[in-house]
Short mmCIF file of C-alpha atoms in Angstrom, two decimals:
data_model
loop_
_atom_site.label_atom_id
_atom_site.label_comp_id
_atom_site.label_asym_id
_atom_site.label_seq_id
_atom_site.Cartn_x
_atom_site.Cartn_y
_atom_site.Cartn_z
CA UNK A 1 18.58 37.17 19.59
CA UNK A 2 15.91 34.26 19.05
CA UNK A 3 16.63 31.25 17.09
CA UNK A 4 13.62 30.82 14.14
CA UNK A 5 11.00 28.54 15.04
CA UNK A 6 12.24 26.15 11.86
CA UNK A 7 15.31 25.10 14.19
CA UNK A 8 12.99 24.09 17.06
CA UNK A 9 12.15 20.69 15.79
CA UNK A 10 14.43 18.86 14.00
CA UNK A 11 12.24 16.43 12.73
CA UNK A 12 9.20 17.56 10.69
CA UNK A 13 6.64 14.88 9.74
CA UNK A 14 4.01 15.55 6.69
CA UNK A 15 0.66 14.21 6.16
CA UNK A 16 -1.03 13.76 3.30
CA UNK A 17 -4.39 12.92 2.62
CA UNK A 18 -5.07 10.13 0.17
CA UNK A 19 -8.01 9.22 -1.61
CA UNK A 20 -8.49 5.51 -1.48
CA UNK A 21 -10.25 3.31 -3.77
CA UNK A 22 -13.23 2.93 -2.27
CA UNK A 23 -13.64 6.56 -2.31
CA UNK A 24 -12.58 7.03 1.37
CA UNK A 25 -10.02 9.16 2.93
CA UNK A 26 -6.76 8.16 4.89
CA UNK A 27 -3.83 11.03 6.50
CA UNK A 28 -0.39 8.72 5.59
CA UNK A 29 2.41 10.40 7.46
CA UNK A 30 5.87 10.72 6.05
CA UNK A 31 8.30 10.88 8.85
CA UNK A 32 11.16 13.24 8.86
CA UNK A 33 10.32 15.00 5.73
CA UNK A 34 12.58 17.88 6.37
CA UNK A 35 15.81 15.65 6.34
CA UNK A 36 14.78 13.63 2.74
CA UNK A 37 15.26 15.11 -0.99
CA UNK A 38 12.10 15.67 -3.06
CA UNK A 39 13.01 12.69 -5.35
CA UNK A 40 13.45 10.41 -1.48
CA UNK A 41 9.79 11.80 -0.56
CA UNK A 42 8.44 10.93 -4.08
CA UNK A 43 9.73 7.21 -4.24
CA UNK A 44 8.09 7.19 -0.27
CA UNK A 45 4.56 8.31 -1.70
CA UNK A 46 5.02 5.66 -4.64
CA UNK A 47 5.85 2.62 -2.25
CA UNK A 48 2.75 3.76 0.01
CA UNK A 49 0.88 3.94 -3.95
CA UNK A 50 1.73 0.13 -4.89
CA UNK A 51 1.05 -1.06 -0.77
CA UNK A 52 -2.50 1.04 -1.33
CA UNK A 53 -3.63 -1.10 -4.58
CA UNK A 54 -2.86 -4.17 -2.92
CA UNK A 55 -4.94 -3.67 0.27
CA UNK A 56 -8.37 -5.38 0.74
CA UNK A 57 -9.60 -2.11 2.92
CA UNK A 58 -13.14 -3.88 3.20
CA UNK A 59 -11.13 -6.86 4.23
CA UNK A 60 -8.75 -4.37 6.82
CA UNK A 61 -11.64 -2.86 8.43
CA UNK A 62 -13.11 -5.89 9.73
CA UNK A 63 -10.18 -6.99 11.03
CA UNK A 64 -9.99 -3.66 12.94
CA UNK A 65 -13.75 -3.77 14.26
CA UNK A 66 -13.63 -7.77 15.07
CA UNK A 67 -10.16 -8.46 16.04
CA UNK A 68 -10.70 -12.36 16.06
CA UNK A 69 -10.18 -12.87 12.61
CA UNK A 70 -6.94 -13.97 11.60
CA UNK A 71 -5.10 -12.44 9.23
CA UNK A 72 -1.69 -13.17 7.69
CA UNK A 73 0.93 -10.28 6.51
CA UNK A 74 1.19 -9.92 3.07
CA UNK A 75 -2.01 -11.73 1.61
CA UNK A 76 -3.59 -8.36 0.44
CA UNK A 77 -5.00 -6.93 3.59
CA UNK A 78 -1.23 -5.55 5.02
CA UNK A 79 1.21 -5.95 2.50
CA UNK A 80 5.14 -6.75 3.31
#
């Protein structure tokens, strides 16, 4: 007999769509989702929450399109 499909990957990664301030869309992926309690994914989906409000996304994209421009971890464009 067959094993079910659910057993052929052991790790199952989720994405969800978020709706950013600006009004733009972003897929975050939660890794491993099948292995983590509801409450472990919830507290994941908060920390990504409070890391979203803190991110200059203007800021972010520029530093995406002209990589030149320094930026420094944690000063509101990628926070620690």
């Amino acid at each position: 007999m067959e094993e079910p499909l659910t057993n052929a990957n052991q790790a199952i990664n989720l994405g969800v769509p978020w709706l950013l301030p600006d009004g733009g869309m972003m897929t975050l992926t939660v890794f491993d989702g099948a292995s983590q309690t509801l409450a472990q994914l919830a507290g994941q989906v908060e920390a990504v929450r409070q890391k979203v409000e803190k991110t200059d996304f203007n800021r972010l994209y520029m530093a995406t399109v002209r990589p030149e421009m320094p930026f420094e971890p944690g000063e509101g464009l990628c926070p620690a």
